[in-house]
Structure formats: structure tokens, C-alpha cells
Amino acid sequence: MTAPTTRFDALLLPGMDRAVGHARRWLRDVLSREHPCLDDAALCMSELLTNALRYTESGRAGQIRVEVTHSARAVRIEVIDDGRAATTPHVAAAGELDVTGRGLRIVASIARDWGTELRGKGRAVWFEL
């Protein structure tokens, strides 16, 4: 029996709003348009990138690193920020009329698993599909 081939790719982005769109295009090239997890991976990655830009030093002239480990059927993405967030990433209780606070709820509902890890001064927020 042949083990599935696993690949690793990484991207370093400037802490700017346009980084999210750039990362989505990059992910499409990395996984290919035919990958069964592409749409869910792009959505979840976008939510994590937006959170990193909004709540950490990455969005204040910092950087964000995206790491993707993938095979033909599975994907793991880590979004690593520059740190100094006021809280640990968590699923928020967003009200019906709130316009923010649903990002990690979306990730938690789509991903097979997700979590956080300290990485130097920053934090990695990851998910698996």
C-alpha cells in the first residue's frame, strides 16, 4: 500500500488588508481548483487571516505566515501572527445583529479540528479539513 503524498507550502504576507485576497489566490494555486477542500480551506484561512490582521501586531505593520500541509484529500493550515493579542483566540458569542465575532465559529463548524499554539512572540491558529 502506498502512503499518500503530503506536501508543505508557506507564504509570508505583509500585515495589510489586501493580504487576505493574495493568500486566497495563492492557496488556489497550491491546492489546485480541483482539490475537494479548496473552498472550505479558503474560507477558514480568510477568517483566520482577518482575525490576525484585526487583533494582533500583524495588522499594525507586521507580518503573517501561512503554512499549508496538504495531500489529495486533506489540508492543514496554520496562520501565524506577530502576537500581542489581548485575548487567546476563541469562539465568541456573537449576537444576532453583531457584524463581527463569527470567524472562529465558522472555522469550528467547518473544520474537522482546530486550535491554537504559541509560536515565539506570536500565535499559530490552525485548522484541519
XYZ file of C-alpha atoms in Angstrom:
129
model
C 0.000 0.000 0.000
C 1.357 3.410 -0.944
C 1.197 6.202 1.637
C -0.495 9.415 0.475
C 1.892 12.117 -0.667
C 1.965 15.083 1.686
C 3.237 18.472 0.576
C 4.167 21.601 2.518
C 3.993 25.205 1.315
C 4.408 28.512 3.152
C 3.710 32.157 2.410
C 4.844 35.286 4.266
C 2.435 38.206 3.927
C 2.583 41.869 4.945
C 0.028 42.892 7.573
C -2.301 44.622 5.108
C -5.963 44.015 4.250
C -5.106 43.014 0.683
C -3.059 40.108 2.082
C -6.256 38.069 2.503
C -7.087 38.132 -1.208
C -3.484 37.405 -2.134
C -3.458 34.403 0.212
C -6.689 33.043 -1.292
C -5.227 33.200 -4.815
C -2.002 31.570 -3.577
C -3.957 28.772 -1.875
C -5.868 28.074 -5.089
C -2.519 27.643 -6.881
C -1.109 25.458 -4.085
C -4.078 23.108 -3.771
C -5.451 23.377 -7.348
C -9.008 24.242 -8.280
C -9.995 20.558 -8.208
C -8.987 19.913 -4.572
C -12.087 18.810 -2.614
C -11.180 21.039 0.358
C -10.300 24.215 -1.560
C -13.434 26.262 -0.872
C -13.638 25.379 2.828
C -9.885 25.872 3.258
C -10.006 29.295 1.589
C -12.935 30.422 3.751
C -11.387 29.236 7.025
C -7.961 30.655 6.136
C -9.554 34.010 5.276
C -11.268 34.139 8.666
C -8.000 33.409 10.496
C -6.076 35.964 8.444
C -8.713 38.611 9.106
C -8.518 37.910 12.840
C -4.717 38.157 12.799
C -4.912 41.493 10.986
C -7.600 42.862 13.293
C -6.404 41.672 16.701
C -2.610 41.265 16.622
C 0.553 43.190 15.826
C 0.453 41.625 12.368
C -2.150 44.205 11.350
C -0.028 47.077 12.632
C 2.798 46.991 10.079
C 3.610 43.384 10.944
C 3.583 40.115 9.020
C 1.577 36.918 8.848
C 2.919 33.497 7.897
C 0.601 30.922 6.344
C 1.696 27.268 6.347
C -0.213 24.640 4.385
C 0.297 20.897 4.690
C -1.826 19.002 2.217
C -2.468 15.756 0.432
C -5.010 14.813 -2.223
C -7.836 14.679 0.356
C -6.713 16.581 3.479
C -5.496 20.059 4.362
C -3.970 21.612 7.481
C -3.437 25.369 7.522
C -1.667 27.401 10.183
C -1.869 31.191 10.342
C 0.960 32.565 12.472
C 0.716 36.148 13.708
C 3.162 38.590 15.320
C 1.487 38.402 18.725
C 0.238 40.851 21.328
C -3.426 39.931 21.032
C -5.457 40.970 24.078
C -7.053 37.504 24.326
C -6.480 33.937 23.203
C -8.471 33.161 20.046
C -11.823 31.622 20.997
C -15.296 31.107 19.605
C -17.183 34.278 20.507
C -20.843 34.563 21.379
C -21.944 36.962 18.640
C -25.397 38.467 18.870
C -27.873 38.273 16.033
C -27.192 41.868 14.962
C -23.420 41.881 15.579
C -21.337 42.406 12.457
C -18.205 40.737 13.885
C -17.437 37.783 16.121
C -18.344 34.854 13.885
C -14.981 33.983 12.299
C -13.884 31.211 14.640
C -17.442 29.893 14.862
C -17.312 29.436 11.078
C -13.924 27.702 11.321
C -15.115 25.444 14.158
C -18.240 24.442 12.226
C -16.370 23.590 9.009
C -13.053 22.164 10.208
C -12.549 18.616 11.445
C -10.379 20.134 14.210
C -8.810 23.498 15.073
C -6.724 25.039 17.823
C -4.019 27.473 18.837
C -0.337 27.207 19.784
C 2.164 29.780 20.987
C 4.915 30.444 18.454
C 7.659 32.688 19.794
C 6.065 36.096 20.418
C 3.090 35.186 18.254
C 0.450 32.527 17.992
C -0.464 29.929 15.398
C -4.153 29.313 14.831
C -4.654 26.144 12.794
C -7.398 24.011 11.337
C -7.642 20.650 9.604
C -10.070 19.574 6.906
